[in-house]
């Protein structure tokens, strides 16, 4: 069954690369979600990613209480392809054409492989784009806000598990030192957390060193003996197999689509590992962008909305306990309820 309202797959007029836009649901409002510029063995893997990521955006907005729908764009690069600046511009203009052709049903933003400068290029063709640089009237880089929102989620979990929102002295393993992972690791280190980190890019060892963090190989991070594991890299890290190796109390991080398959959420719950769904913990970036660019809130108000993720997570954990559900089940129920309230016909539930 196709759960999505609309999926566009085009060969880019300039780049000849597959440009994919998946609009999962506009039940709560126009769809938004970032542009992922990434390598895939086959463009169909990019399509699969877009389908899953856009559905997660619907859930992300629903739980965050924002009137936006879920979408995502993916340009599937063949393995090993390096984009020179001209070719990159071609790709971005191809995406911009596709976004513009959707007439506001979908607005794009940054995701893995793209940032504010790319949004500036897209913004020359379409106004349906978030996170352009501030000098161009956008809300800028979303990654610090995603990091801050994840920290808020971690505080809620810490309070629940250890009776304090402070992460001072807490042991955390951050898997992935991209823009969000690095910023989050900085915030955690500044608060006095003891960090173990990794990245597939060995050059990031230096960043780890600067943070005073221990470095382990990527395939060891999930099994690190820490309080909380923080997935901050690409998705599908939580598999039936990897979950059996966890030695932590909780898994909470900003990476999208952490579960390889949905049943892994139950497995985590049965093993007594508290998992906050990725679409709850990672909402800071979109919450900030939409608050500033759509709702015209001040920087301070937008920040308060990001920090409110702490309350969202606390409420979720409380509801889950009261109803004897896992946090994932409680979050799914909340998403269903909010979509059904907006769209009683149930088109997008
Ligand atoms: C995400 O949160 O996964 C995103 O796609 C990032 C984003 C940020 C701002 C607007 C739209 C998407």
Coordinates of C-alpha atoms and ligand atoms in Angstrom, one line a residue:
X1 CA 0.0 0.0 0.0
X2 CA 1.2 3.5 -0.8
X3 CA 1.0 5.5 2.4
X4 CA 2.2 8.6 0.7
X5 CA 0.1 11.4 -0.8
X6 CA 2.5 12.0 -3.6
X7 CA 5.9 10.8 -4.8
X8 CA 7.8 12.5 -7.6
X9 CA 10.7 10.9 -9.3
X10 CA 12.4 12.8 -12.0
X11 CA 15.6 12.7 -14.0
X12 CA 17.1 16.1 -13.3
X13 CA 17.1 18.2 -16.5
X14 CA 20.6 19.5 -15.9
X15 CA 22.2 16.8 -13.8
X16 CA 20.5 13.7 -15.2
X17 CA 20.5 12.4 -11.6
X18 CA 17.4 11.0 -9.9
X19 CA 15.5 13.7 -8.0
X20 CA 13.0 12.2 -5.6
X21 CA 10.4 14.1 -3.6
X22 CA 8.1 12.2 -1.2
X23 CA 5.2 14.0 0.3
X24 CA 3.9 11.7 3.0
X25 CA 1.1 13.8 4.5
X26 CA -0.3 17.3 4.4
X27 CA -3.0 16.5 6.9
X28 CA -1.5 19.0 9.4
X29 CA -0.2 21.5 6.9
X30 CA 2.1 21.9 3.9
X31 CA 4.8 19.3 3.9
X32 CA 8.4 20.1 4.9
X33 CA 11.5 18.1 5.2
X34 CA 15.1 18.3 4.2
X35 CA 17.0 17.5 1.0
X36 CA 19.3 14.5 1.4
X37 CA 22.2 14.5 -1.1
X38 CA 23.7 11.1 -0.6
X39 CA 25.3 8.1 -2.2
X40 CA 23.2 5.0 -2.8
X41 CA 24.1 1.7 -4.5
X42 CA 20.9 2.1 -6.6
X43 CA 18.6 5.1 -6.9
X44 CA 15.8 2.9 -5.7
X45 CA 17.5 2.8 -2.3
X46 CA 17.2 6.5 -2.4
X47 CA 13.5 6.2 -3.1
X48 CA 13.1 3.8 -0.1
X49 CA 15.0 6.3 2.1
X50 CA 12.8 9.2 0.9
X51 CA 9.6 7.2 1.7
X52 CA 10.7 6.4 5.2
X53 CA 12.2 9.8 6.0
X54 CA 9.1 11.6 4.8
X55 CA 6.9 9.5 6.9
X56 CA 9.1 10.2 9.9
X57 CA 8.8 14.0 9.2
X58 CA 5.0 13.6 9.5
X59 CA 5.5 12.0 12.9
X60 CA 8.1 14.6 13.8
X61 CA 5.7 17.6 13.2
X62 CA 2.8 15.8 14.8
X63 CA 4.6 15.1 18.0
X64 CA 6.2 18.6 18.0
X65 CA 2.7 20.1 17.7
X66 CA 3.5 22.1 14.6
X67 CA 1.0 22.6 11.7
X68 CA 3.3 21.1 9.0
X69 CA 3.2 17.9 7.0
X70 CA 5.9 15.4 6.3
X71 CA 8.0 15.3 3.2
X72 CA 11.6 14.7 2.1
X73 CA 13.7 15.1 -1.0
X74 CA 16.6 12.8 -2.0
X75 CA 19.0 13.0 -4.8
X76 CA 20.6 9.6 -5.2
X77 CA 24.2 9.9 -6.1
X78 CA 25.9 6.9 -7.6
X79 CA 28.6 5.5 -5.3
X80 CA 31.9 7.3 -5.6
X81 CA 30.4 10.3 -7.5
X82 CA 32.0 13.6 -6.4
X83 CA 30.1 16.7 -7.2
X84 CA 32.2 19.7 -8.4
X85 CA 30.7 23.1 -7.7
X86 CA 29.1 23.4 -11.2
X87 CA 27.5 20.0 -11.0
X88 CA 26.3 20.6 -7.5
X89 CA 24.6 23.8 -8.7
X90 CA 22.9 21.7 -11.5
X91 CA 21.6 19.2 -8.9
X92 CA 20.3 22.0 -6.6
X93 CA 18.6 23.7 -9.5
X94 CA 17.0 20.5 -10.6
X95 CA 15.7 20.0 -7.0
X96 CA 14.5 23.6 -7.0
X97 CA 12.5 23.1 -10.2
X98 CA 10.8 20.0 -8.7
X99 CA 10.0 21.8 -5.4
X100 CA 8.6 24.8 -7.3
X101 CA 6.5 22.5 -9.5
X102 CA 4.7 21.2 -6.4
X103 CA 3.4 24.8 -5.8
X104 CA 3.9 24.9 -2.0
X105 CA 2.7 21.4 -1.2
X106 CA 6.3 20.7 -0.1
X107 CA 9.1 23.0 1.1
X108 CA 12.6 21.7 1.4
X109 CA 15.4 22.3 3.9
X110 CA 18.8 20.9 4.9
X111 CA 19.5 17.2 5.6
X112 CA 22.5 14.9 5.4
X113 CA 24.8 16.3 2.7
X114 CA 23.2 19.8 2.4
X115 CA 23.4 23.0 4.3
X116 CA 22.3 26.7 4.3
X117 CA 24.5 27.6 1.2
X118 CA 22.7 24.9 -0.8
X119 CA 19.4 26.3 0.4
X120 CA 20.5 29.7 -0.9
X121 CA 20.9 28.3 -4.4
X122 CA 17.5 26.6 -4.2
X123 CA 16.0 29.8 -3.0
X124 CA 16.9 31.6 -6.2
X125 CA 14.3 29.4 -8.0
X126 CA 11.6 28.8 -5.3
X127 CA 10.5 30.4 -2.1
X128 CA 9.5 27.0 -0.7
X129 CA 12.8 26.5 1.1
X130 CA 13.9 26.7 4.8
X131 CA 17.2 27.5 6.4
X132 CA 18.7 29.8 3.9
X133 CA 21.6 31.8 5.5
X134 CA 20.4 34.6 7.8
X135 CA 21.8 37.3 5.4
X136 CA 19.2 36.1 2.8
X137 CA 16.3 36.1 5.3
X138 CA 16.4 32.5 6.3
X139 CA 16.8 30.9 9.7
X140 CA 20.3 29.6 8.9
X141 CA 21.9 26.4 9.9
X142 CA 19.4 24.1 11.7
X143 CA 22.0 21.7 13.2
X144 CA 22.8 23.7 16.4
X145 CA 19.0 23.6 17.1
X146 CA 18.7 19.9 16.4
X147 CA 21.6 19.4 18.9
X148 CA 20.0 21.6 21.5
X149 CA 16.7 19.8 21.1
X150 CA 18.4 16.4 21.5
X151 CA 20.0 17.7 24.7
X152 CA 16.5 18.7 25.9
X153 CA 15.3 15.1 25.2
X154 CA 18.4 13.8 27.0
X155 CA 17.5 15.9 30.0
X156 CA 14.1 14.4 30.2
X157 CA 15.5 10.9 30.0
X158 CA 18.2 11.7 32.6
X159 CA 15.6 13.0 35.0
X160 CA 13.5 9.9 34.5
X161 CA 16.3 7.5 35.0
X162 CA 18.6 9.3 37.4
X163 CA 16.5 11.9 39.1
X164 CA 18.3 14.8 37.6
X165 CA 18.2 16.7 34.3
X166 CA 21.9 17.5 34.6
X167 CA 24.2 15.5 32.5
X168 CA 27.3 16.4 34.5
X169 CA 29.3 13.2 35.1
X170 CA 26.9 11.1 33.0
X171 CA 28.6 8.7 30.5
X172 CA 27.4 9.1 26.9
X173 CA 28.5 7.5 23.6
X174 CA 27.9 9.7 20.6
X175 CA 27.9 7.8 17.4
X176 CA 28.7 10.2 14.5
X177 CA 30.5 13.5 14.6
X178 CA 28.7 15.3 11.7
X179 CA 27.4 18.8 12.2
X180 CA 24.7 17.8 14.7
X181 CA 26.8 15.1 16.5
X182 CA 29.7 17.4 17.0
X183 CA 27.6 20.3 18.3
X184 CA 25.8 17.9 20.7
X185 CA 29.1 16.4 21.9
X186 CA 30.3 20.0 22.6
X187 CA 27.2 20.8 24.6
X188 CA 27.5 17.6 26.6
X189 CA 31.3 18.1 27.2
X190 CA 30.6 21.6 28.4
X191 CA 28.1 20.2 30.9
X192 CA 30.7 17.8 32.3
X193 CA 29.5 14.5 30.6
X194 CA 32.1 11.8 30.0
X195 CA 32.1 11.1 26.3
X196 CA 32.9 8.2 24.1
X197 CA 32.7 9.1 20.4
X198 CA 33.2 7.6 16.9
X199 CA 32.8 8.5 13.3
X200 CA 33.4 6.6 10.1
X201 CA 35.7 9.5 9.1
X202 CA 39.0 8.9 10.9
X203 CA 39.8 12.6 10.6
X204 CA 37.1 13.3 13.2
X205 CA 39.5 11.7 15.8
X206 CA 40.9 15.2 16.2
X207 CA 37.4 16.6 17.1
X208 CA 37.0 13.8 19.7
X209 CA 40.4 14.7 21.1
X210 CA 39.5 18.3 21.4
X211 CA 36.3 17.3 23.3
X212 CA 38.4 15.2 25.7
X213 CA 36.4 12.1 24.5
X214 CA 37.5 8.5 24.3
X215 CA 37.5 7.2 20.7
X216 CA 36.3 3.7 19.7
X217 CA 35.8 2.1 16.3
X218 CA 32.3 2.7 14.8
X219 CA 31.4 -1.0 15.2
X220 CA 32.1 -0.8 19.0
X221 CA 30.1 2.3 19.9
X222 CA 26.8 0.7 20.5
X223 CA 28.3 -1.8 22.9
X224 CA 30.1 0.9 24.9
X225 CA 29.5 0.6 28.6
X226 CA 27.8 4.0 29.1
X227 CA 24.6 5.4 30.5
X228 CA 23.1 6.6 27.3
X229 CA 24.0 5.9 23.6
X230 CA 23.3 8.8 21.2
X231 CA 22.9 7.8 17.5
X232 CA 24.0 10.8 15.5
X233 CA 24.9 9.2 12.2
X234 CA 23.0 7.6 9.3
X235 CA 19.9 5.5 10.0
X236 CA 19.2 1.8 10.6
X237 CA 21.9 1.4 13.3
X238 CA 19.5 -0.4 15.7
X239 CA 19.0 -3.9 14.4
X240 CA 17.9 -7.0 16.1
X241 CA 21.5 -8.0 16.4
X242 CA 23.0 -4.7 17.4
X243 CA 20.4 -4.2 20.1
X244 CA 21.5 -7.4 21.9
X245 CA 25.0 -5.8 22.4
X246 CA 23.8 -2.6 24.1
X247 CA 25.1 -2.1 27.6
X248 CA 23.3 1.2 28.3
X249 CA 20.2 2.3 30.0
X250 CA 18.8 4.4 27.1
X251 CA 19.2 5.3 23.4
X252 CA 18.4 8.8 22.5
X253 CA 19.8 10.7 19.5
X254 CA 19.3 13.0 16.6
X255 CA 19.8 10.5 13.7
X256 CA 16.7 9.9 11.6
X257 CA 15.3 6.4 11.1
X258 CA 17.4 4.7 13.8
X259 CA 15.4 1.4 13.7
X260 CA 16.3 -1.0 10.9
X261 CA 12.8 -2.5 11.3
X262 CA 9.9 -1.3 13.4
X263 CA 9.9 -4.4 15.6
X264 CA 13.3 -3.4 17.1
X265 CA 11.4 -0.8 19.2
X266 CA 9.7 -3.7 21.0
X267 CA 13.0 -5.5 21.4
X268 CA 14.6 -2.5 23.1
X269 CA 11.6 -2.2 25.4
X270 CA 11.7 -5.8 26.4
X271 CA 15.4 -5.5 27.1
X272 CA 14.7 -2.6 29.4
X273 CA 16.5 0.0 27.2
X274 CA 14.6 3.3 27.1
X275 CA 14.4 4.4 23.5
X276 CA 13.1 7.8 22.6
X277 CA 11.8 7.7 19.0
X278 CA 14.2 9.6 16.7
X279 CA 11.5 11.7 15.4
X280 CA 10.8 13.0 18.9
X281 CA 14.4 13.7 19.9
X282 CA 15.5 15.2 16.6
X283 CA 12.8 17.8 16.1
X284 CA 14.9 20.8 17.3
X285 CA 16.0 21.8 13.8
X286 CA 12.5 21.9 12.2
X287 CA 11.0 23.3 15.3
X288 CA 13.4 26.2 15.1
X289 CA 13.1 26.7 11.3
X290 CA 9.3 26.6 11.2
X291 CA 9.0 28.8 14.4
X292 CA 11.1 31.5 12.9
X293 CA 10.2 31.3 9.2
X294 CA 6.5 30.4 9.3
X295 CA 5.4 31.6 12.7
X296 CA 7.8 34.6 12.8
X297 CA 8.8 34.0 16.4
X298 CA 11.8 35.7 17.8
X299 CA 15.0 33.8 18.3
X300 CA 14.3 33.6 22.0
X301 CA 10.8 32.2 21.5
X302 CA 12.0 29.7 18.9
X303 CA 14.7 28.5 21.3
X304 CA 12.1 28.1 24.1
X305 CA 10.1 25.9 21.6
X306 CA 13.2 23.8 21.0
X307 CA 13.9 23.5 24.8
X308 CA 10.2 22.4 25.2
X309 CA 11.2 19.0 23.7
X310 CA 12.2 18.2 27.3
X311 CA 8.5 18.5 28.3
X312 CA 7.4 16.6 25.2
X313 CA 9.6 13.7 26.1
X314 CA 8.7 13.8 29.8
X315 CA 5.0 13.7 28.9
X316 CA 5.6 10.9 26.5
X317 CA 7.4 8.8 29.1
X318 CA 4.7 9.5 31.6
X319 CA 2.0 8.5 29.2
X320 CA 3.9 5.4 28.2
X321 CA 4.2 4.3 31.8
X322 CA 0.6 5.1 32.7
X323 CA -0.7 3.1 29.7
X324 CA 1.9 0.3 30.0
X325 CA 3.3 1.1 26.5
X326 CA 6.8 1.5 25.2
X327 CA 7.7 5.2 24.4
X328 CA 7.6 4.2 20.7
X329 CA 4.0 2.9 21.1
X330 CA 3.0 6.0 23.0
X331 CA 4.5 8.2 20.3
X332 CA 2.8 6.3 17.5
X333 CA -0.5 6.7 19.3
X334 CA 0.1 10.4 19.7
X335 CA 0.9 10.8 16.0
X336 CA -2.3 8.9 15.0
X337 CA -4.4 10.9 17.4
X338 CA -3.1 14.3 16.1
X339 CA -3.5 13.2 12.4
X340 CA -6.9 11.9 13.0
X341 CA -8.0 15.2 14.7
X342 CA -6.8 17.1 11.7
X343 CA -8.1 14.8 9.1
X344 CA -11.1 12.8 10.4
X345 CA -11.4 10.9 7.1
X346 CA -8.2 9.2 8.2
X347 CA -6.5 9.7 4.8
X348 CA -3.1 10.0 6.3
X349 CA -3.1 8.1 9.5
Ligands
LIG1 C1 14.7 16.9 9.6 O1 14.5 17.3 10.7 O2 14.9 15.7 9.4 C2 14.9 17.8 8.4 O3 14.5 17.4 7.4 C3 15.5 19.1 8.6 C4 14.7 20.3 8.2 C5 14.9 21.5 8.8 C6 14.2 22.6 8.5 C7 13.1 22.5 7.6 C8 12.9 21.3 7.0 C9 13.6 20.2 7.3

